[in-house]
Each structure stands twice: as C-alpha cells, then as structure tokens.
Coordinates of C-alpha atoms and ligand atoms in Angstrom, one line a residue:
X70 CA -31.1 -23.3 0.0
X71 CA -31.9 -23.1 -3.7
X72 CA -32.3 -26.4 -5.7
X73 CA -31.1 -28.3 -2.6
X74 CA -27.8 -26.4 -2.6
X75 CA -26.3 -23.7 -0.2
X76 CA -26.1 -20.2 -1.7
X77 CA -22.9 -18.3 -2.6
X78 CA -22.8 -14.6 -3.4
X79 CA -19.9 -12.4 -4.5
X80 CA -19.2 -9.4 -6.7
X81 CA -16.5 -7.2 -8.2
X82 CA -16.5 -3.6 -9.3
X83 CA -16.0 -2.8 -12.9
X84 CA -13.4 -0.1 -12.2
X85 CA -9.9 -0.3 -13.6
X86 CA -8.1 -3.1 -15.4
X87 CA -8.3 -6.5 -13.5
X88 CA -5.1 -7.8 -12.2
X89 CA -3.7 -11.3 -11.5
X90 CA -4.4 -10.4 -7.8
X91 CA -8.1 -10.1 -8.5
X92 CA -8.0 -13.4 -10.4
X93 CA -6.0 -15.5 -7.9
X94 CA -7.5 -13.8 -4.8
X95 CA -11.2 -13.9 -5.8
X96 CA -12.2 -15.3 -9.2
X97 CA -10.2 -18.5 -9.1
X98 CA -12.0 -19.5 -5.9
X99 CA -15.3 -18.6 -7.4
X100 CA -14.7 -21.2 -10.1
X101 CA -13.6 -23.9 -7.6
X102 CA -16.7 -23.3 -5.5
X103 CA -19.2 -23.1 -8.3
X104 CA -20.2 -26.8 -8.4
X105 CA -20.9 -27.1 -4.7
X106 CA -23.1 -24.0 -4.4
X107 CA -25.9 -22.2 -6.1
X108 CA -24.0 -19.1 -7.2
X109 CA -24.7 -15.5 -7.8
X110 CA -21.8 -13.4 -9.2
X111 CA -22.6 -9.8 -9.7
X112 CA -20.9 -7.0 -11.6
X113 CA -21.6 -4.3 -8.9
X114 CA -21.9 -1.3 -11.1
X115 CA -24.0 0.6 -8.4
X116 CA -21.0 0.4 -6.1
X117 CA -18.8 1.9 -8.8
X118 CA -20.6 5.3 -8.9
X119 CA -19.5 6.0 -5.3
X120 CA -16.5 7.4 -7.2
X121 CA -17.0 9.6 -10.2
X122 CA -17.1 7.5 -13.5
X123 CA -17.1 8.3 -17.2
X124 CA -20.5 6.8 -18.3
X125 CA -19.4 5.1 -21.5
X126 CA -16.2 3.7 -19.9
X127 CA -18.2 2.3 -17.0
X128 CA -20.7 0.6 -19.4
X129 CA -17.9 -0.9 -21.5
X130 CA -16.0 -2.1 -18.4
X131 CA -19.1 -3.6 -16.9
X132 CA -19.7 -5.7 -20.0
X133 CA -16.0 -6.7 -20.2
X134 CA -16.1 -7.8 -16.6
X135 CA -19.1 -10.0 -17.2
X136 CA -17.3 -11.6 -20.1
X137 CA -14.2 -12.1 -18.0
X138 CA -16.3 -14.0 -15.4
X139 CA -17.3 -16.4 -18.2
X140 CA -13.8 -16.6 -19.7
X141 CA -12.4 -17.4 -16.2
X142 CA -14.5 -20.5 -16.2
X143 CA -17.9 -19.6 -14.7
X144 CA -20.6 -21.3 -16.8
X145 CA -23.4 -18.7 -17.2
X146 CA -26.0 -21.4 -17.6
X147 CA -25.2 -22.8 -14.2
X148 CA -24.1 -19.6 -12.3
X149 CA -26.2 -16.4 -12.2
X150 CA -23.9 -13.7 -13.7
X151 CA -25.6 -10.4 -13.8
X152 CA -25.4 -6.6 -13.4
X153 CA -26.4 -5.3 -10.0
X154 CA -28.2 -2.3 -11.5
X155 CA -30.6 -4.6 -13.4
X156 CA -32.1 -5.9 -10.2
X157 CA -33.9 -3.0 -8.4
X158 CA -34.2 -5.0 -5.1
X159 CA -30.6 -4.1 -4.3
X160 CA -31.4 -0.5 -3.9
X161 CA -34.7 -1.1 -2.2
X162 CA -33.3 -3.5 0.5
X163 CA -30.3 -1.1 0.9
X164 CA -32.7 1.6 1.9
X165 CA -34.4 -0.5 4.5
X166 CA -31.0 -1.8 5.9
X167 CA -29.8 1.8 6.1
X168 CA -32.4 2.3 8.8
X169 CA -30.9 -0.6 10.8
X170 CA -27.2 0.5 10.5
X171 CA -25.6 3.0 12.9
X172 CA -23.5 6.0 11.8
X173 CA -20.8 4.8 14.3
X174 CA -20.5 1.4 12.6
X175 CA -20.0 3.0 9.2
X176 CA -17.5 5.5 10.6
X177 CA -15.2 2.6 11.6
X178 CA -14.9 1.2 8.1
X179 CA -11.3 1.4 7.0
X180 CA -12.2 1.3 3.2
X181 CA -14.3 4.4 3.7
X182 CA -11.5 6.2 5.5
X183 CA -9.0 5.2 2.7
X184 CA -11.4 6.2 -0.1
X185 CA -12.5 9.5 1.6
X186 CA -8.8 10.4 1.9
X187 CA -8.2 9.5 -1.8
X188 CA -11.2 11.4 -3.1
X189 CA -11.4 14.3 -0.7
X190 CA -13.3 16.4 -3.2
X191 CA -16.2 14.0 -3.4
X192 CA -17.0 12.4 -0.1
X193 CA -20.6 11.6 -0.9
X194 CA -23.2 9.8 1.2
X195 CA -23.0 6.8 -1.2
X196 CA -19.4 6.3 -0.3
X197 CA -20.3 6.3 3.3
X198 CA -23.2 3.8 3.0
X199 CA -21.4 1.6 0.5
X200 CA -21.1 -1.3 3.0
X201 CA -24.9 -1.2 3.5
X202 CA -25.5 -1.8 -0.2
X203 CA -22.9 -4.6 0.0
X204 CA -24.9 -6.1 2.9
X205 CA -28.1 -5.8 0.8
X206 CA -26.4 -7.6 -2.1
X207 CA -25.5 -10.6 0.1
X208 CA -28.7 -10.8 2.2
X209 CA -31.1 -10.5 -0.7
X210 CA -30.0 -13.9 -1.9
X211 CA -29.9 -15.4 1.6
X212 CA -26.2 -16.3 0.9
X213 CA -24.5 -18.8 3.1
X214 CA -21.0 -18.1 1.9
X215 CA -19.2 -15.1 0.4
X216 CA -15.8 -15.6 -1.1
X217 CA -13.7 -12.4 -0.9
X218 CA -10.1 -11.3 -0.4
X219 CA -8.9 -10.4 3.1
X220 CA -9.5 -6.7 2.5
X221 CA -13.3 -7.2 2.5
X222 CA -13.6 -9.0 5.9
X223 CA -14.7 -5.9 7.8
X224 CA -17.6 -5.3 5.4
X225 CA -18.6 -8.9 5.9
X226 CA -18.6 -8.6 9.7
X227 CA -20.9 -5.6 9.4
X228 CA -23.2 -7.6 7.1
X229 CA -23.5 -10.3 9.7
X230 CA -24.2 -7.7 12.5
X231 CA -27.0 -6.1 10.4
X232 CA -28.5 -9.5 9.6
X233 CA -28.4 -10.6 13.3
X234 CA -29.9 -7.3 14.4
X235 CA -32.8 -7.5 11.9
X236 CA -33.4 -11.2 12.8
X237 CA -33.4 -10.3 16.5
X238 CA -36.3 -7.8 16.0
X239 CA -38.3 -9.6 13.3
X240 CA -37.5 -13.3 13.6
X241 CA -35.5 -15.5 11.2
X242 CA -35.6 -13.4 8.0
X243 CA -31.9 -13.5 6.8
X244 CA -29.3 -16.2 6.5
X245 CA -26.2 -15.0 8.4
X246 CA -23.4 -15.4 5.9
X247 CA -19.8 -16.7 6.4
X248 CA -16.8 -15.3 4.6
X249 CA -14.6 -17.6 2.5
X250 CA -11.0 -16.7 2.1
X251 CA -8.8 -19.0 -0.1
X252 CA -5.5 -20.5 1.2
X253 CA -3.1 -19.6 -1.6
X254 CA -3.2 -16.2 -3.3
X255 CA -5.4 -14.4 -0.8
X256 CA -3.0 -11.5 -1.0
X257 CA -0.8 -11.1 -4.1
X258 CA 1.7 -8.3 -3.7
X259 CA 3.0 -5.7 -6.1
X260 CA 5.9 -6.9 -8.3
X261 CA 7.7 -3.6 -7.8
X262 CA 7.1 -3.2 -4.0
X263 CA 6.3 -6.5 -2.3
X264 CA 5.1 -4.7 0.9
X265 CA 2.0 -3.4 -1.0
X266 CA -0.8 -5.4 -2.5
X267 CA -1.1 -5.7 -6.3
X268 CA -3.8 -3.2 -7.1
X269 CA -5.6 -2.2 -10.3
X270 CA -5.2 1.5 -9.3
X271 CA -1.3 1.3 -9.1
X272 CA 0.2 4.0 -11.5
X273 CA 3.2 1.8 -12.3
X274 CA 2.2 -0.7 -15.0
X275 CA 5.2 -2.9 -14.1
X276 CA 3.8 -3.5 -10.6
X277 CA 0.8 -5.5 -11.7
X278 CA 0.1 -8.2 -14.2
X279 CA -3.1 -7.5 -16.0
X280 CA -5.4 -10.3 -17.1
X281 CA -5.2 -9.1 -20.7
X282 CA -1.4 -8.7 -20.8
X283 CA 0.2 -10.5 -23.7
X284 CA 2.7 -13.4 -23.0
X285 CA 5.9 -11.2 -23.7
X286 CA 4.7 -8.5 -21.4
X287 CA 4.0 -11.0 -18.6
X288 CA 7.5 -12.6 -19.0
X289 CA 9.1 -9.1 -19.0
X290 CA 7.2 -8.1 -15.8
X291 CA 8.2 -11.3 -14.1
X292 CA 11.8 -10.9 -15.0
X293 CA 11.9 -7.4 -13.7
X294 CA 10.1 -8.3 -10.4
X295 CA 11.9 -6.8 -7.4
X296 CA 13.6 -9.5 -5.3
X297 CA 16.7 -9.5 -3.0
X298 CA 20.4 -10.5 -2.9
X299 CA 20.0 -13.6 -0.8
X300 CA 20.2 -15.9 -3.8
X301 CA 18.0 -18.6 -2.3
X302 CA 14.4 -19.5 -3.2
X303 CA 12.9 -19.8 0.3
X304 CA 9.4 -19.1 1.5
X305 CA 10.0 -16.6 4.3
X306 CA 9.1 -13.1 5.6
X307 CA 12.7 -11.8 5.0
X308 CA 12.3 -12.4 1.3
X309 CA 8.9 -10.8 0.5
X310 CA 9.6 -10.5 -3.3
X311 CA 10.6 -14.2 -3.7
X312 CA 7.8 -15.2 -1.3
X313 CA 5.2 -13.4 -3.5
X314 CA 6.6 -15.1 -6.7
X315 CA 6.3 -18.4 -4.9
X316 CA 2.7 -17.6 -4.1
X317 CA 2.0 -16.7 -7.7
X318 CA 3.7 -19.8 -9.1
X319 CA 1.9 -22.1 -6.5
X320 CA -1.5 -20.6 -7.1
X321 CA -1.1 -20.9 -10.9
X322 CA 0.3 -24.4 -10.9
X323 CA -1.9 -25.8 -8.1
X324 CA 1.1 -26.7 -6.0
X325 CA 1.7 -25.8 -2.3
X326 CA 4.5 -23.2 -1.5
X327 CA 6.5 -26.1 0.1
X328 CA 6.4 -28.1 -3.2
X329 CA 7.5 -25.1 -5.1
X330 CA 10.4 -24.5 -2.8
X331 CA 11.5 -28.1 -3.3
X332 CA 11.1 -27.9 -7.1
X333 CA 13.4 -24.9 -7.3
X334 CA 16.0 -25.9 -4.7
X335 CA 19.4 -24.8 -5.9
X336 CA 18.1 -23.0 -8.9
X337 CA 18.8 -19.3 -9.7
X338 CA 16.4 -16.4 -9.5
X339 CA 16.5 -15.9 -13.3
X340 CA 15.4 -19.4 -14.0
X341 CA 12.6 -19.2 -11.3
X342 CA 11.3 -15.9 -12.7
X343 CA 11.0 -17.5 -16.2
X344 CA 9.1 -20.4 -14.7
X345 CA 6.7 -18.0 -12.9
X346 CA 6.1 -16.1 -16.1
X347 CA 5.3 -19.4 -17.9
X348 CA 3.0 -20.6 -15.1
X349 CA 1.1 -17.3 -15.3
X350 CA 0.8 -17.5 -19.1
X351 CA -0.5 -21.1 -18.9
X352 CA -3.4 -19.8 -16.8
X353 CA -4.1 -16.5 -18.6
X354 CA -3.7 -17.7 -22.2
X355 CA -6.8 -19.9 -22.2
X356 CA -8.7 -17.2 -20.4
X357 CA -7.7 -14.6 -23.0
X358 CA -8.6 -17.1 -25.9
X359 CA -12.1 -17.7 -24.4
X360 CA -12.6 -14.0 -23.9
X361 CA -11.7 -13.3 -27.6
X362 CA -14.3 -15.8 -28.7
X363 CA -17.0 -14.3 -26.4
X364 CA -16.3 -10.8 -27.7
X365 CA -17.5 -12.0 -31.1
X366 CA -20.8 -13.4 -29.9
X367 CA -22.9 -10.4 -29.0
X368 CA -26.2 -12.2 -29.2
X369 CA -25.1 -14.9 -26.8
X370 CA -23.9 -12.4 -24.2
X371 CA -27.1 -10.4 -24.5
X372 CA -29.1 -13.5 -23.9
X373 CA -27.1 -14.3 -20.8
X374 CA -27.5 -10.8 -19.5
X375 CA -31.3 -10.9 -19.9
X376 CA -31.9 -14.4 -18.6
X377 CA -29.7 -14.1 -15.6
X378 CA -31.1 -10.7 -14.6
X379 CA -34.6 -12.3 -14.6
X380 CA -33.3 -15.2 -12.5
X381 CA -31.6 -12.9 -10.0
X382 CA -34.7 -10.6 -9.8
X383 CA -36.9 -13.6 -9.0
X384 CA -34.8 -14.7 -6.0
X385 CA -34.2 -11.1 -4.8
X386 CA -37.9 -10.1 -5.0
X387 CA -38.9 -13.1 -2.8
X388 CA -36.6 -11.9 0.0
X389 CA -37.6 -8.2 -0.5
X390 CA -41.3 -8.9 -0.2
X391 CA -40.7 -10.8 3.0
X392 CA -38.7 -7.9 4.5
X393 CA -41.2 -5.3 3.4
X394 CA -44.0 -7.2 5.2
X395 CA -41.9 -7.6 8.3
X396 CA -41.2 -3.9 8.6
X397 CA -44.9 -3.1 8.1
X398 CA -45.2 -1.8 4.5
X399 CA -48.8 -2.4 3.2
X400 CA -49.4 -5.5 1.1
X401 CA -49.6 -5.0 -2.7
X402 CA -53.1 -5.3 -4.1
X403 CA -53.0 -7.9 -7.0
Ligands
ATP686 P1 -8.3 -1.1 -6.0 O1 -6.9 -1.4 -6.3 O2 -8.9 -0.1 -7.0 O3 -8.6 -0.9 -4.6 P2 -8.7 -3.9 -6.1 O4 -7.7 -4.4 -7.1 O5 -8.4 -4.1 -4.6 O6 -9.1 -2.4 -6.4 P3 -11.5 -4.8 -5.8 O7 -12.5 -4.6 -6.9 O8 -11.6 -4.0 -4.6 O9 -10.1 -4.7 -6.5 O10 -11.5 -6.3 -5.4 C1 -12.1 -7.4 -6.1 C2 -11.8 -8.7 -5.4 O11 -10.4 -9.0 -5.6 C3 -12.0 -8.6 -3.9 O12 -12.5 -9.8 -3.4 C4 -10.5 -8.4 -3.4 O13 -10.4 -9.0 -2.1 C5 -9.7 -9.2 -4.4 N1 -8.3 -8.7 -4.5 C6 -8.0 -7.5 -5.0 N2 -6.6 -7.3 -5.0 C7 -6.1 -8.5 -4.6 C8 -4.8 -9.0 -4.4 N3 -3.7 -8.2 -4.6 N4 -4.6 -10.2 -3.9 C9 -5.7 -11.0 -3.6 N5 -7.0 -10.6 -3.8 C10 -7.2 -9.4 -4.3
LTN687 N1 -16.9 -4.3 -1.9 C1 -16.4 -5.3 -2.8 C2 -17.3 -5.6 -3.9 C3 -18.6 -6.1 -3.5 C4 -18.9 -7.4 -2.9 C5 -20.3 -7.4 -2.7 C6 -18.1 -8.5 -2.6 C7 -19.8 -5.4 -3.5 N2 -20.8 -6.2 -3.1 C8 -21.0 -8.5 -2.1 C9 -18.8 -9.6 -2.1 C10 -20.2 -9.6 -1.8 C11 -15.0 -4.9 -3.3 O1 -14.8 -3.7 -3.3 N3 -14.2 -5.8 -3.6

C-alpha cells in the first residue's frame, strides 16, 4: 500500500513502432486503472538490450514511449512514469533474485525460446534471465496488480513463484502480484492475417495500425483488412477477420461485441470497415494531438523524467534495503 492505495506496476519496451494492439491490449487498461491504484509505468530500456539496439535509436524511442504514455492519458503528476535504467535497484534486485530462480524454470519460458530462435546469433545470458529482471521490476514496488496482454502470463506466474519462494525462506518480504488482463482487446490480430497477433515487428506495414499513422492511412488499412466471403457481420470463430474488426470497433467505441453486431446488422463490409477506421481515428487523433504538444515542451518532459525517477528510486530502495538485510548483506554505515 502506498498513500492508502494498492500498487500497480507495468512496463513496455521501447523497441519498434507501437501498434493499436499495444494500445488496446495494454495502455488503454493502464489509463482506466490509474485512478484506483498507485501506479508505476516504466519504459523498460534495460530489457531492450537483450536484443542488439542502435544506441541513438533506443534513446529516441525511449523518450517517445514516455511521451506516448502521457499522450495516452496517464497524468505524470499522479502516475510514476520513468525509465527503468534510471533506478539502479532494478539491476540490484535482479541479481539477488537470479540466485533464487532455477535454470529449469527459465528454460521453460516460451518467449525465450521464440526470441532465441529469432536471434540465433546472439543468445546472450540477459535474454535467458529476462524474466528475472521483470520479476525484480514488479517486486521492487510491492505491486498488487500487473496489467499485461495474454502473452506475458507465463512471466507473471514465474514472478509469483519467485516471490513465494523468497517469502517462504525469509518471511513476508514481497507482495505476491496478480495479473490483470482486460476483457476487450486483450489480443488484437493482424489486419492481413487474422490468425496472427498484430505485432510491431511485422514486416508488412498494412498488417498493423501504428499509433502515429495519419487518418487517411488508417482508413486505407481498415478498408484493405482481410475478411471473408460470408457477407454477414457476426462475432464468431469462423470469421476471424470480421471478429477482429468487431473487437477493434468495440474497444475503440466502448461498446460490447454484441452491441456492435446489433448496430451493424444487415450492413455491408465496406460500410463497417469505414466505421472501424473512424472509430480508430477518434481514439488516435486526440492522442496524436497531445503528443505533438508534448514534443514542443522539452523542459516539462525533462522535469517529469527527473522527478519521477526520484520517486521510483525512493520506493525501490526501501524494498531493496529490506531484501539485502534479509539475505545477510552487512548494514551500511551512515
Ligand atoms: P513484438 O511484436 O516485437 O513481439 P509486441 O507488439 O508484442 O512486440 P511488447 O512490447 O512485447 O509488444 O508488448 C507490450 C504490451 O502490449 C504487452 O503487455 C503485450 O501483452 C501487449 N500487446 C502486444 N501486442 C498486442 C496485441 N496484438 N493485442 C493485445 N495486446 C498486445
Ligand atoms: N516483458 C514485458 C515488458 C515488461 C513488463 C515488466 C511488463 C518488462 N517488465 C513488468 C509488466 C511488468 C513485455 O515484453 N511486454
């Protein structure tokens, strides 16, 4: 508990161009939950270097991502938005937790297997212990809840196992966190192949809507979205393309999929696709406008970065000192 509220932690990597999937699956829920919890949203740049990065691109993208957090509606005066690399406790706790995590557990992680296959020339130890750093992120802030998309559930289970193992040995040190997965939009699919998830690393630009796409591009991508020849707008497995568009429309307009189906009963695909494009634009336009404003205000963003890093560091250090004592490191002499 901080300020009488439960704690929420989540993070996103600053790699690639953010998609509508990232927004509807993760960021939109962050905004909804931000009043109820004391929130920490990190730009996890330390996770990014598990895959080779160009330094200046990484720096630019990290700053952009932080501004997108704000543009998406997270008030940086109320929510702690910060860079992971500015708080040294993440690396320090990760080291300790590495000594409480088994090789066998890390070997089972499907994201490691996928990324190792994708980057066969650089299977580094950081890629392997990535989930331990993620556990450290969450446990440092004693988070009660962690909103993520479905693909991160396995890492969250491991975090819970590590926390329980540590608590079993040393007493109640860590809060054991719960995952939060949203109801609508938890898995947005590719517009060109609705059997695959919309991903920022897709080579085909028509497969994803990017958060910074202009209105005409968004309309064009929606019009070209792969559907079927059934001719009916129904929410069912047999029509994965239409189902995905219903998910997108519902998530953007705040309706349930059932309400959307009713609204478009008897209408054609062309008309529906136009409505989807307009709904996406109505969500992304204000985000893009706020982002353009923020880009002009360097001093404001710099102040946010500095103040929030200090706030995060204060909370993180409190947990870290407790953990260091528990494992038997000597006290610091003041
Ligand atoms: P990559 O395509 O490079 O694997 P990614 O697009 O999956 O990246 P991440 O940085 O791994 O993005 O994910 C950030 C957050 O967005 C996570 O919480 C993830 O679950 C969520 N997310 C990513 N893609 C989607 C999607 N298509 N639908 C819903 N949520 C998503
Ligand atoms: N592994 C996550 C990003 C991430 C994260 C976290 C999410 C790193 N640390 C802590 C939630 C909580 C990803 O690839 N999407």
